[in-house]
Coordinates of C-alpha atoms in Angstrom, one line a residue:
M1 CA 112.5 97.4 136.6
E2 CA 110.5 93.9 135.7
T3 CA 112.7 91.5 134.4
I4 CA 112.2 87.7 133.1
R5 CA 115.0 85.2 133.4
L6 CA 115.3 83.3 130.1
T7 CA 117.7 81.6 127.8
M8 CA 118.7 83.7 124.6
A9 CA 116.8 81.0 122.4
Q10 CA 113.7 81.5 124.3
A11 CA 114.0 85.0 124.4
L12 CA 114.4 85.1 120.9
L13 CA 111.0 83.3 120.2
R14 CA 109.3 85.5 122.7
F15 CA 110.4 88.4 121.1
L16 CA 109.8 87.4 117.6
D17 CA 106.1 86.4 118.6
A18 CA 105.5 90.0 119.6
Q19 CA 106.4 91.7 116.4
Y20 CA 103.6 93.3 114.1
I21 CA 103.8 95.2 111.0
S22 CA 101.3 97.8 110.1
E23 CA 100.2 99.7 106.8
D24 CA 97.3 101.5 105.7
G25 CA 95.9 100.8 109.1
V26 CA 96.1 97.2 108.6
E27 CA 97.9 95.5 111.5
T28 CA 99.6 92.0 110.5
K29 CA 101.6 89.8 112.9
F30 CA 104.9 89.8 111.3
V31 CA 106.6 86.4 112.4
A32 CA 103.9 83.4 111.3
G33 CA 106.6 80.8 112.8
V34 CA 110.0 79.1 112.6
M35 CA 111.3 76.5 109.4
G36 CA 114.2 74.4 110.8
I37 CA 116.3 71.5 110.6
F38 CA 117.7 70.7 114.0
G39 CA 121.7 69.4 114.6
H40 CA 124.1 69.8 117.3
G41 CA 124.5 73.5 116.9
N42 CA 120.4 74.2 117.4
V43 CA 118.6 71.3 118.6
T44 CA 119.3 72.1 122.4
G45 CA 119.0 75.7 121.8
I46 CA 116.3 77.2 119.8
G47 CA 115.0 73.5 119.2
E48 CA 114.4 73.1 122.8
A49 CA 112.8 76.4 123.4
L50 CA 110.5 76.0 120.5
E51 CA 109.4 72.6 122.0
R52 CA 108.6 74.5 125.3
S53 CA 107.6 77.9 123.7
P54 CA 104.0 79.0 125.4
G55 CA 103.7 81.6 122.3
S56 CA 102.0 81.2 118.9
L57 CA 104.9 80.3 116.6
T58 CA 104.5 77.4 114.4
Y59 CA 107.4 75.0 113.7
V60 CA 107.7 73.6 110.0
Q61 CA 110.4 70.9 109.5
G62 CA 112.5 71.5 106.7
K63 CA 113.7 68.7 104.5
N64 CA 116.7 70.8 103.5
E65 CA 118.2 73.7 104.5
Q66 CA 118.1 75.6 101.2
G67 CA 114.8 74.3 100.3
M68 CA 112.8 75.5 103.6
A69 CA 114.8 78.8 103.3
H70 CA 113.4 79.2 99.7
A71 CA 110.0 78.4 100.9
A72 CA 110.3 81.0 103.8
T73 CA 111.3 83.5 100.9
A74 CA 108.3 82.4 98.7
Y75 CA 106.2 82.6 101.7
A76 CA 107.2 86.4 102.5
K77 CA 106.9 87.2 98.8
Q78 CA 103.3 85.9 98.4
K79 CA 102.3 88.0 101.6
N80 CA 103.7 90.9 99.7
R81 CA 106.6 91.1 102.6
K82 CA 103.9 91.4 105.6
Q83 CA 104.9 88.4 107.3
I84 CA 107.5 86.0 107.6
Y85 CA 109.0 82.8 108.6
A86 CA 112.4 82.5 110.3
C87 CA 114.9 79.7 109.7
T88 CA 117.2 77.6 112.2
S89 CA 120.1 75.3 111.2
S90 CA 122.7 73.8 112.5
I91 CA 126.3 75.3 112.4
G92 CA 128.6 73.8 109.1
P93 CA 126.9 72.6 106.3
G94 CA 123.4 73.3 108.0
A95 CA 124.1 76.7 107.9
L96 CA 126.1 77.0 104.3
N97 CA 123.2 75.4 102.9
M98 CA 121.0 78.3 103.4
V99 CA 123.4 80.8 101.9
T100 CA 122.0 80.5 98.5
A101 CA 118.7 81.3 99.8
A102 CA 120.2 84.4 101.4
G103 CA 121.3 85.5 98.1
T104 CA 118.1 84.7 96.4
A105 CA 116.0 86.7 98.9
T106 CA 118.5 89.9 99.2
V107 CA 118.6 90.0 95.6
N108 CA 114.7 90.0 95.3
R109 CA 114.3 92.4 98.1
I110 CA 112.3 89.7 100.4
P111 CA 112.6 89.8 103.9
L112 CA 114.1 86.4 105.2
L113 CA 115.3 85.8 108.7
L114 CA 118.0 83.1 109.1
L115 CA 119.4 81.9 112.7
P116 CA 122.4 79.6 111.6
G117 CA 123.8 77.7 114.7
D118 CA 127.4 79.0 115.2
N119 CA 130.6 77.8 116.8
F120 CA 131.1 77.7 120.7
A121 CA 131.5 81.5 122.2
S122 CA 133.3 80.1 125.0
R123 CA 135.7 77.8 122.6
Q124 CA 136.0 75.4 125.6
P125 CA 135.1 72.1 123.4
D126 CA 136.8 73.8 120.1
P127 CA 136.9 72.3 117.6
V128 CA 133.6 70.9 117.6
L129 CA 132.0 68.9 114.9
Q130 CA 131.3 70.9 111.6
Q131 CA 133.6 73.9 112.9
I132 CA 135.8 75.4 110.4
E133 CA 139.0 76.7 112.0
A134 CA 140.8 79.9 110.1
P135 CA 144.4 79.8 111.3
G136 CA 144.8 83.3 110.7
D137 CA 141.6 84.5 112.3
Y138 CA 140.0 82.2 114.9
T139 CA 136.4 84.3 115.1
V140 CA 135.8 83.1 111.6
S141 CA 133.4 80.6 111.3
A142 CA 131.0 79.1 108.6
T143 CA 128.2 81.8 109.2
D144 CA 130.8 84.6 107.9
C145 CA 129.8 83.3 104.5
F146 CA 126.4 85.1 105.0
K147 CA 128.3 88.7 105.3
P148 CA 128.0 89.0 101.5
V149 CA 124.4 88.2 100.8
S150 CA 122.8 89.5 104.0
R151 CA 121.5 93.1 104.6
Y152 CA 122.1 92.9 108.3
W153 CA 124.5 90.3 109.9
D154 CA 125.4 89.8 113.5
R155 CA 126.6 87.0 115.7
I156 CA 125.4 87.1 119.3
V157 CA 128.1 86.1 121.7
R158 CA 126.6 87.1 124.7
P159 CA 123.2 86.6 125.7
E160 CA 122.2 90.6 126.2
Q161 CA 123.4 91.3 123.1
L162 CA 120.4 89.5 121.6
M163 CA 118.7 92.7 122.5
S164 CA 119.9 95.6 120.1
A165 CA 120.5 92.5 117.5
A166 CA 117.0 91.8 117.5
L167 CA 116.0 95.3 117.1
N168 CA 118.0 95.9 114.2
A169 CA 117.1 92.8 112.6
M170 CA 113.3 94.0 112.5
R171 CA 114.4 97.5 111.5
V172 CA 115.9 96.1 108.2
L173 CA 113.1 93.1 107.7
T174 CA 110.5 95.6 107.8
D175 CA 112.1 97.9 105.9
P176 CA 110.8 98.1 102.4
A177 CA 114.0 99.6 101.1
E178 CA 116.4 98.0 102.8
T179 CA 115.0 94.6 103.2
G180 CA 116.7 91.0 102.1
A181 CA 118.2 88.5 104.4
V182 CA 119.0 89.1 107.8
T183 CA 121.2 86.6 109.5
L184 CA 121.7 86.2 113.4
A185 CA 124.5 83.7 113.8
L186 CA 123.7 82.2 117.3
P187 CA 126.7 80.3 119.1
Q188 CA 125.2 76.8 120.5
D189 CA 126.6 77.6 123.9
V190 CA 124.9 81.2 124.1
Q191 CA 121.6 79.8 122.8
A192 CA 121.2 78.0 126.0
E193 CA 122.9 80.7 128.5
A194 CA 120.4 82.6 130.9
Y195 CA 120.1 86.2 131.2
D196 CA 117.4 88.4 133.0
Y197 CA 115.8 90.2 130.1
P198 CA 113.8 93.5 130.9
A199 CA 110.1 92.7 130.5
S200 CA 109.5 95.4 128.2
F201 CA 111.9 93.7 125.5
F202 CA 108.9 91.3 125.4
A203 CA 106.2 94.1 124.8
K204 CA 104.1 94.2 121.5
R205 CA 105.9 96.1 118.8
V206 CA 104.2 97.5 115.8
Y207 CA 106.4 98.6 112.8
Y208 CA 104.9 101.2 110.5
R209 CA 105.2 101.3 107.2
D210 CA 104.3 104.7 106.2
R211 CA 103.8 106.0 102.4
T212 CA 106.6 108.6 102.3
L213 CA 106.9 111.0 99.6
P214 CA 109.9 112.8 98.6
A215 CA 110.6 116.9 99.1
P216 CA 108.6 119.3 97.3
E217 CA 111.3 120.2 95.1
A218 CA 112.0 116.8 93.9
I219 CA 108.4 116.5 93.2
E220 CA 108.6 119.7 91.0
R221 CA 111.6 118.0 89.0
C222 CA 109.8 115.1 88.4
V223 CA 106.2 116.2 87.4
R224 CA 108.2 118.8 84.9
L225 CA 110.2 115.6 83.3
A226 CA 106.8 114.1 83.0
A227 CA 104.9 116.6 81.5
A228 CA 107.3 117.4 78.7
A229 CA 107.1 113.6 77.4
K230 CA 105.4 112.6 74.4
R231 CA 105.8 109.1 74.1
P232 CA 106.7 108.0 77.7
L233 CA 106.4 104.2 78.6
I234 CA 105.9 103.0 82.2
V235 CA 108.0 99.8 83.3
A236 CA 106.3 98.2 86.0
G237 CA 108.5 96.4 88.7
G238 CA 107.9 94.4 91.9
G239 CA 107.4 97.6 93.9
V240 CA 104.0 98.1 92.3
R241 CA 102.9 95.0 93.8
Y242 CA 104.4 95.5 97.3
S243 CA 103.1 98.8 97.4
G244 CA 99.7 97.8 96.1
A245 CA 99.6 100.2 93.6
S246 CA 97.8 98.3 90.9
E247 CA 94.8 100.6 90.8
A248 CA 96.6 103.9 91.0
L249 CA 98.8 102.4 88.0
A250 CA 95.8 101.7 86.1
A251 CA 94.3 105.2 86.8
L252 CA 97.2 107.1 85.8
A253 CA 97.9 104.8 82.5
E254 CA 94.5 105.4 81.3
A255 CA 93.9 109.1 82.3
F256 CA 96.7 109.6 79.8
G257 CA 97.1 106.8 77.6
I258 CA 100.4 105.7 78.9
P259 CA 101.5 102.1 77.9
V260 CA 102.6 99.8 81.0
A261 CA 105.2 97.1 80.3
E262 CA 106.1 94.8 83.0
T263 CA 109.3 93.0 84.4
Q264 CA 109.0 89.5 85.6
A265 CA 108.7 90.8 89.3
G266 CA 106.0 93.3 88.2
R267 CA 104.1 90.9 85.9
G268 CA 100.2 91.2 87.0
S269 CA 100.4 94.6 87.9
L270 CA 97.4 95.1 85.2
P271 CA 95.6 92.3 84.1
W272 CA 97.0 90.8 80.8
S273 CA 93.5 92.1 78.8
H274 CA 94.0 95.8 80.1
P275 CA 94.2 97.9 77.0
L276 CA 97.4 99.7 78.1
N277 CA 99.3 96.5 79.3
V278 CA 101.8 95.9 76.6
G279 CA 103.6 92.9 78.6
G280 CA 106.9 91.8 79.4
I281 CA 109.9 94.1 78.7
G282 CA 113.6 93.1 77.7
V283 CA 115.4 90.2 77.1
T284 CA 112.4 87.9 78.1
G285 CA 109.8 90.5 76.7
G286 CA 107.4 90.6 74.0
L287 CA 107.2 92.4 70.5
A288 CA 105.0 95.0 71.9
A289 CA 106.9 96.4 75.1
N290 CA 110.4 96.3 73.3
R291 CA 109.2 98.0 70.0
L292 CA 107.5 100.7 72.1
A293 CA 110.6 101.0 74.3
K294 CA 112.8 101.8 71.5
E295 CA 110.8 104.8 70.6
A296 CA 109.7 106.2 74.2
D297 CA 111.5 109.6 75.1
L298 CA 110.6 109.2 79.2
I299 CA 111.0 105.7 80.5
I300 CA 108.7 105.9 84.0
G301 CA 110.1 103.0 86.2
I302 CA 108.2 102.1 88.9
G303 CA 109.6 99.9 91.5
T304 CA 111.8 98.2 89.3
R305 CA 115.9 97.2 90.0
Y306 CA 116.5 97.7 85.9
S307 CA 118.1 94.3 85.6
D308 CA 119.9 93.7 82.5
F309 CA 117.0 91.4 81.5
T310 CA 114.9 94.7 81.9
T311 CA 117.1 96.7 80.0
A312 CA 118.0 94.1 77.6
S313 CA 121.5 95.0 78.6
K314 CA 120.8 98.8 78.3
S315 CA 119.7 98.4 74.6
A316 CA 116.3 98.6 75.2
F317 CA 115.7 102.4 75.4
A318 CA 117.5 103.4 72.2
R319 CA 116.1 106.9 71.3
E320 CA 118.4 109.3 71.6
G321 CA 117.8 111.6 74.7
A322 CA 115.5 109.2 76.4
A323 CA 115.4 110.3 80.2
F324 CA 114.3 108.0 83.1
L325 CA 112.0 108.8 85.6
N326 CA 112.5 106.4 88.4
I327 CA 109.9 105.8 91.1
N328 CA 111.5 103.7 94.0
V329 CA 111.4 103.3 98.0
N330 CA 115.1 102.4 97.4
G331 CA 117.7 105.3 96.7
L332 CA 120.2 102.5 94.6
D333 CA 117.4 101.8 92.3
A334 CA 116.1 105.1 91.8
A335 CA 119.6 106.4 90.5
K336 CA 120.0 104.0 88.0
L337 CA 120.4 104.9 84.4
E338 CA 120.9 108.6 85.3
G339 CA 117.5 108.7 86.3
T340 CA 115.6 111.9 87.6
A341 CA 114.5 110.2 91.3
W342 CA 111.4 110.0 93.2
I343 CA 112.5 108.4 96.4
G344 CA 109.2 107.2 97.9
D345 CA 106.3 104.8 97.9
A346 CA 104.9 103.8 94.6
K347 CA 101.3 104.2 95.2
G348 CA 101.6 107.6 96.5
A349 CA 103.8 108.8 94.0
L350 CA 101.5 107.5 91.4
E351 CA 98.6 109.3 92.9
M352 CA 100.1 112.5 92.9
L353 CA 101.4 112.3 89.7
L354 CA 97.8 111.7 88.2
E355 CA 96.9 115.1 90.0
R356 CA 99.8 117.2 88.9
L357 CA 99.4 116.3 85.3
F358 CA 96.1 116.3 84.8
A359 CA 95.9 119.7 86.6
L360 CA 98.6 120.5 83.8
G361 CA 96.1 119.4 80.9
Y362 CA 99.0 116.9 80.0
R363 CA 98.4 114.7 76.9
T364 CA 100.8 111.8 75.3
A365 CA 101.5 111.8 71.6
Y366 CA 100.6 108.4 70.6
G367 CA 98.2 107.6 67.7
A368 CA 94.6 106.7 68.3
D369 CA 95.1 103.1 67.6
E370 CA 98.8 102.7 68.0
I371 CA 98.9 101.0 71.3
A372 CA 95.8 98.8 70.3
D373 CA 97.2 97.6 67.2
I374 CA 100.4 96.6 68.7
R375 CA 99.0 94.8 71.3
A376 CA 96.8 93.0 69.0
L377 CA 99.8 92.0 66.8
W378 CA 101.5 90.5 69.9
N379 CA 98.4 88.6 71.0
A380 CA 98.2 87.2 67.7
E381 CA 101.5 85.9 68.3
I382 CA 100.9 84.4 71.7
D383 CA 97.9 82.8 70.2
R384 CA 99.8 81.2 67.3
L385 CA 102.6 79.9 69.9
Y386 CA 99.7 78.6 72.2
A387 CA 98.5 76.8 69.4
L388 CA 101.6 75.4 67.8
E389 CA 101.4 71.7 67.0
R390 CA 104.4 69.4 66.0
E391 CA 103.9 66.0 64.6
D392 CA 107.1 64.9 66.6
G393 CA 106.0 66.1 69.9
L394 CA 104.7 68.6 72.3
A395 CA 106.3 72.0 71.8
Q396 CA 106.8 73.9 75.6
T397 CA 104.5 76.6 73.9
R398 CA 101.6 74.5 73.3
A399 CA 101.9 72.7 77.2
L400 CA 101.9 76.4 78.0
G401 CA 99.1 77.3 76.1
V402 CA 97.1 74.4 77.7
V403 CA 98.0 75.1 81.2
N404 CA 97.3 78.6 80.9
E405 CA 93.8 78.3 79.6
T406 CA 93.2 75.3 82.0
L407 CA 94.1 76.9 85.3
G408 CA 91.9 79.9 85.5
D409 CA 92.6 83.3 86.8
E410 CA 92.8 82.3 90.3
A411 CA 95.7 80.0 90.2
V412 CA 99.3 80.7 91.6
I413 CA 102.2 80.1 89.4
V414 CA 105.9 79.6 90.8
C415 CA 109.0 79.9 88.7
A416 CA 112.4 80.6 88.7
A417 CA 114.8 79.5 86.0
G418 CA 115.7 77.9 82.9
S419 CA 113.7 78.5 79.8
L420 CA 110.4 78.9 81.3
P421 CA 110.5 82.2 83.0
G422 CA 111.2 83.6 79.2
D423 CA 108.1 82.1 78.1
L424 CA 106.3 83.1 81.1
Q425 CA 106.9 86.7 81.0
R426 CA 106.2 86.7 77.3
L427 CA 103.1 84.5 77.0
W428 CA 101.4 84.1 80.2
R429 CA 98.2 85.7 80.6
T430 CA 98.0 86.8 84.2
G431 CA 94.3 88.2 85.4
T432 CA 94.7 88.4 88.9
P433 CA 97.3 90.0 91.6
D434 CA 99.6 88.0 93.1
G435 CA 99.2 85.1 90.5
Y436 CA 102.5 85.3 88.9
H437 CA 105.3 84.4 91.4
L438 CA 108.4 84.7 89.3
E439 CA 111.9 84.6 91.4
Y440 CA 113.9 86.1 88.6
G441 CA 116.4 88.4 90.4
F442 CA 118.6 85.7 91.0
S443 CA 117.4 83.0 89.0
C444 CA 117.8 80.3 91.4
M445 CA 117.3 76.6 90.5
G446 CA 116.0 74.5 93.1
Y447 CA 113.6 77.6 94.2
E448 CA 110.5 76.1 92.0
V449 CA 109.2 73.3 94.2
S450 CA 110.2 74.9 97.7
G451 CA 108.6 78.2 96.5
A452 CA 105.4 76.5 95.6
F453 CA 105.0 74.8 99.2
G454 CA 105.8 78.5 100.7
A455 CA 103.5 80.0 98.3
A456 CA 100.6 77.5 99.2
L457 CA 101.3 78.0 102.9
A458 CA 100.9 81.9 102.4
A459 CA 97.9 81.6 99.9
P460 CA 95.7 78.3 101.3
D461 CA 92.7 79.5 99.5
R462 CA 94.4 79.3 96.3
E463 CA 95.6 76.6 93.5
V464 CA 99.3 76.9 93.3
Y465 CA 101.6 75.4 90.6
A466 CA 105.4 75.2 90.5
L467 CA 106.3 75.0 86.7
V468 CA 109.9 73.5 86.7
G469 CA 112.1 71.9 84.3
D470 CA 113.8 68.4 84.9
G471 CA 117.2 69.9 85.8
S472 CA 115.7 72.4 88.2
Y473 CA 113.7 69.5 90.0
L474 CA 116.8 67.3 90.2
M475 CA 118.6 70.1 92.0
L476 CA 116.1 70.4 94.7
H477 CA 112.6 69.3 95.5
S478 CA 112.8 68.2 99.3
E479 CA 110.1 70.3 100.4
L480 CA 107.6 68.2 98.2
V481 CA 107.9 65.9 101.5
T482 CA 107.3 69.0 103.8
S483 CA 103.8 69.6 101.9
L484 CA 102.7 66.2 102.2
Q485 CA 103.5 66.2 106.0
E486 CA 101.7 69.8 106.6
G487 CA 98.8 68.7 104.4
R488 CA 99.2 71.9 102.1
K489 CA 98.7 70.6 98.4
F490 CA 100.1 72.1 95.6
T491 CA 100.8 70.8 91.7
I492 CA 104.1 70.4 90.1
L493 CA 104.5 70.6 86.4
L494 CA 107.6 69.2 85.2
F495 CA 108.9 70.0 82.1
D496 CA 110.7 67.2 80.9
N497 CA 113.4 68.2 78.2
H498 CA 116.3 65.9 78.7
G499 CA 118.7 68.6 80.4
F500 CA 119.6 72.3 80.9
Q501 CA 118.1 73.0 77.3
C502 CA 118.0 76.8 78.4
I503 CA 121.5 77.0 78.6
H504 CA 122.0 74.5 75.8
N505 CA 120.2 77.1 73.7
L506 CA 122.2 80.1 74.8
Q507 CA 125.4 78.4 73.8
R508 CA 124.0 77.5 70.3
G509 CA 122.8 81.0 69.8
H510 CA 126.2 82.4 70.0
G511 CA 128.1 80.1 67.8
S512 CA 128.6 76.9 69.9
D513 CA 127.7 73.4 68.7
G514 CA 126.2 72.6 72.3
F515 CA 128.0 71.1 75.2
G516 CA 127.9 69.5 78.7
N517 CA 124.1 70.7 78.9
E518 CA 121.9 67.8 77.7
F519 CA 121.0 64.8 80.1
R520 CA 122.8 62.0 77.6
Y521 CA 124.9 59.0 78.5
R522 CA 128.8 59.4 78.0
E523 CA 129.8 58.0 74.5
P524 CA 132.8 55.9 74.7
S525 CA 133.8 56.9 71.4
S526 CA 133.6 60.6 72.3
S527 CA 134.1 60.5 75.8
R528 CA 131.5 63.4 75.9
Y529 CA 127.9 63.2 76.9
T530 CA 126.6 62.4 73.1
G531 CA 124.9 59.3 73.7
A532 CA 121.4 58.5 74.2
Y533 CA 119.1 60.6 76.4
M534 CA 119.1 59.1 79.9
P535 CA 115.4 57.8 80.8
M536 CA 114.1 59.5 83.9
D537 CA 110.7 58.5 85.6
F538 CA 109.6 61.6 87.6
A539 CA 106.3 60.5 88.1
A540 CA 107.6 57.4 89.6
H541 CA 110.2 59.1 91.8
A542 CA 107.1 61.6 93.1
R543 CA 104.8 58.6 93.7
S544 CA 107.8 57.0 95.8
L545 CA 107.4 59.9 98.1
G546 CA 103.7 59.9 98.5
A547 CA 102.8 62.4 96.2
A548 CA 100.2 61.8 93.1
A549 CA 101.6 61.7 90.0
Y550 CA 100.6 61.8 86.2
K551 CA 102.3 61.7 82.7
A552 CA 101.3 63.9 79.7
D553 CA 102.9 63.8 76.4
S554 CA 100.3 65.7 74.1
A555 CA 98.3 68.7 74.6
E556 CA 95.0 66.2 75.1
T557 CA 96.7 64.3 78.0
L558 CA 98.2 67.4 79.5
R559 CA 94.7 68.6 79.7
E560 CA 93.2 65.6 81.1
A561 CA 96.2 65.4 83.9
L562 CA 95.5 69.1 84.9
M563 CA 92.1 68.3 85.5
R564 CA 92.7 65.4 87.6
A565 CA 95.4 66.8 89.6
R566 CA 92.9 69.5 90.7
E567 CA 90.8 66.8 92.3
E568 CA 93.7 65.2 94.3
Q569 CA 94.0 66.0 98.1
V570 CA 97.8 65.4 97.8
T571 CA 100.7 67.5 96.4
T572 CA 100.4 66.1 92.5
L573 CA 103.5 66.0 89.8
I574 CA 102.7 65.9 86.3
E575 CA 105.6 64.7 84.2
I576 CA 105.4 66.7 80.8
S577 CA 107.4 65.6 78.0
V578 CA 108.3 68.6 75.7
L579 CA 110.5 68.8 72.8
P580 CA 113.8 70.6 73.5
G581 CA 114.0 73.9 71.7
T582 CA 110.7 74.6 71.5
N583 CA 110.7 77.7 73.8
T584 CA 110.3 81.4 72.4
D585 CA 113.4 84.0 71.8
G586 CA 114.2 87.1 70.5
Y587 CA 111.6 89.8 70.1
E588 CA 113.9 92.5 69.3
S589 CA 115.8 92.3 72.1
W590 CA 119.5 91.4 73.0
W591 CA 121.6 90.1 76.1
N592 CA 125.3 90.6 76.6
V593 CA 126.8 87.5 77.7
G594 CA 130.2 87.8 76.6
V595 CA 131.2 85.6 73.6
P596 CA 135.0 84.7 73.5
E597 CA 137.1 86.9 70.4
V598 CA 139.0 83.8 69.7
S599 CA 137.9 80.5 68.9
A600 CA 138.2 77.7 66.7
G601 CA 134.8 78.2 65.7
E602 CA 133.7 80.5 63.0
R603 CA 130.4 81.1 64.3
V604 CA 131.8 81.9 67.5
V605 CA 134.0 84.5 66.0
A606 CA 131.1 85.9 64.1
A607 CA 129.0 86.2 67.4
H608 CA 131.4 88.1 69.0
A609 CA 131.7 90.7 66.3
D610 CA 127.9 91.1 66.8
M611 CA 128.1 91.3 70.5
K612 CA 130.8 94.1 69.6
R613 CA 128.1 95.6 67.2
R614 CA 125.5 95.7 69.8
I615 CA 127.6 96.9 72.4
G616 CA 128.3 100.1 70.4
E617 CA 124.7 100.9 70.1
A618 CA 123.7 100.4 73.9
R619 CA 124.1 103.0 76.6
P620 CA 127.5 102.4 77.9
Y621 CA 126.3 102.7 81.5

């Protein structure tokens, strides 16, 4: 047997460089490169291997471990999970910084390969710098924190263990149902240990992503259920986009006149102008989808996790006896809400449903103009909010209207947290696939700037925009610098509303006066944050890092800044002053957030009573 003597780190990189994924006959190199920040736990292992690597893996220098891992997640998401960047860090704080990103990737079903350094396997120099010592279990280290947020976790304490660990990692990373964060903890001494690896371990491997269908009996059950529905509603989730099923979805909807609602991950499954696209659904959904959901007798969920935002805490689908047909590659998601499961690929499922229902002469019972009328009503509301003028400043919905009208269909927008995702799901008019990039499974503050950098890496031919609140920007914006270093421009649209106003609104909507969520000075008389707003010059901050920057406080100055930003050659920030509390809300949805039963505030007690009533009207499980 031919062997090649390499260190474990060298072998890992050579292995990753030879991995490919194939879908519909198109083969794609799976690992584009490695993002990393070096420390004593990886610099002489993976760091030295990358420096001397003869392969084609690109190294990208991160500025914050969480930020670079978010960028890698966004890259994989924008590539529809067909290509990834791995991420490496030192032990201790470097590793722990990536745990949040691991949770973000796993919740969103996005492949993310994490290669944190770890304690010495030999234990000779223990305890080393940054090592956590657990007195009751000396095998525990910082990297154990990745276990609950990883789909696969392993610690490689001997160099030959790499072979089985790497193959298992690729099994999970390329599996459309089981993918998420994969963590291979790499003790720093083992990274440098050599082994005679079989040459066959480094041969090109192709992972075939086949379009699977369920058993014939399961298909029959699903077809019978669909054929009996009079008022079906499709809920398109992220699985529609990852499966490349947009055309199949449009064909099924058009053949039978079935309205299509979209989750955050599924936004853009159909163009906003499609006559059967009724927009976002659930807590951050719009009037059209939420009204149709109340009367639907069958909900056809395609590639959706059915999060509480999608189901409005299980209150959205209120019709007695409403049934669920769940098309999903993931058995966990397919079984939710006691649905009839079609476990398989979305595109294949939609094509087969179309064929079978057409053969049965299937028809829905929607009125001739019913869907068109409710779409027109909702679009008129979007127009109103986009045109909303205020004498006291710029409303957030007006700002979004200007941005939406100015960017054009080819732009990619990236967002994750605060009040912006709700406004975007309700109002944003998406015209092209993969132009709406929302991380809303974890709603991770700090994803936006990092994610926009990852999206810009993945789609260099498209304009990329990070839509971010001031609170989220302050949490994490480090990869702005990396974008300058890499020459990958994107534009940051920073909506400055003086704090965590989304949660401030949530407080006040449930009886509170609002506490601890605005960026105000502490006032000596109250010893609380009730003083004046803190003045922050975000544009000056961006310029200090090397970015271009503009400010806007009106529709006219915003439009001008957007046009000027488009001409810039480097990452650009536009600081947009918007009025707090001018975001959207409601539209016949509800969110169960848990309101105190006992409070000194009468409005809080009243809000609790309303919550109890709503829970009684929602599905219990």
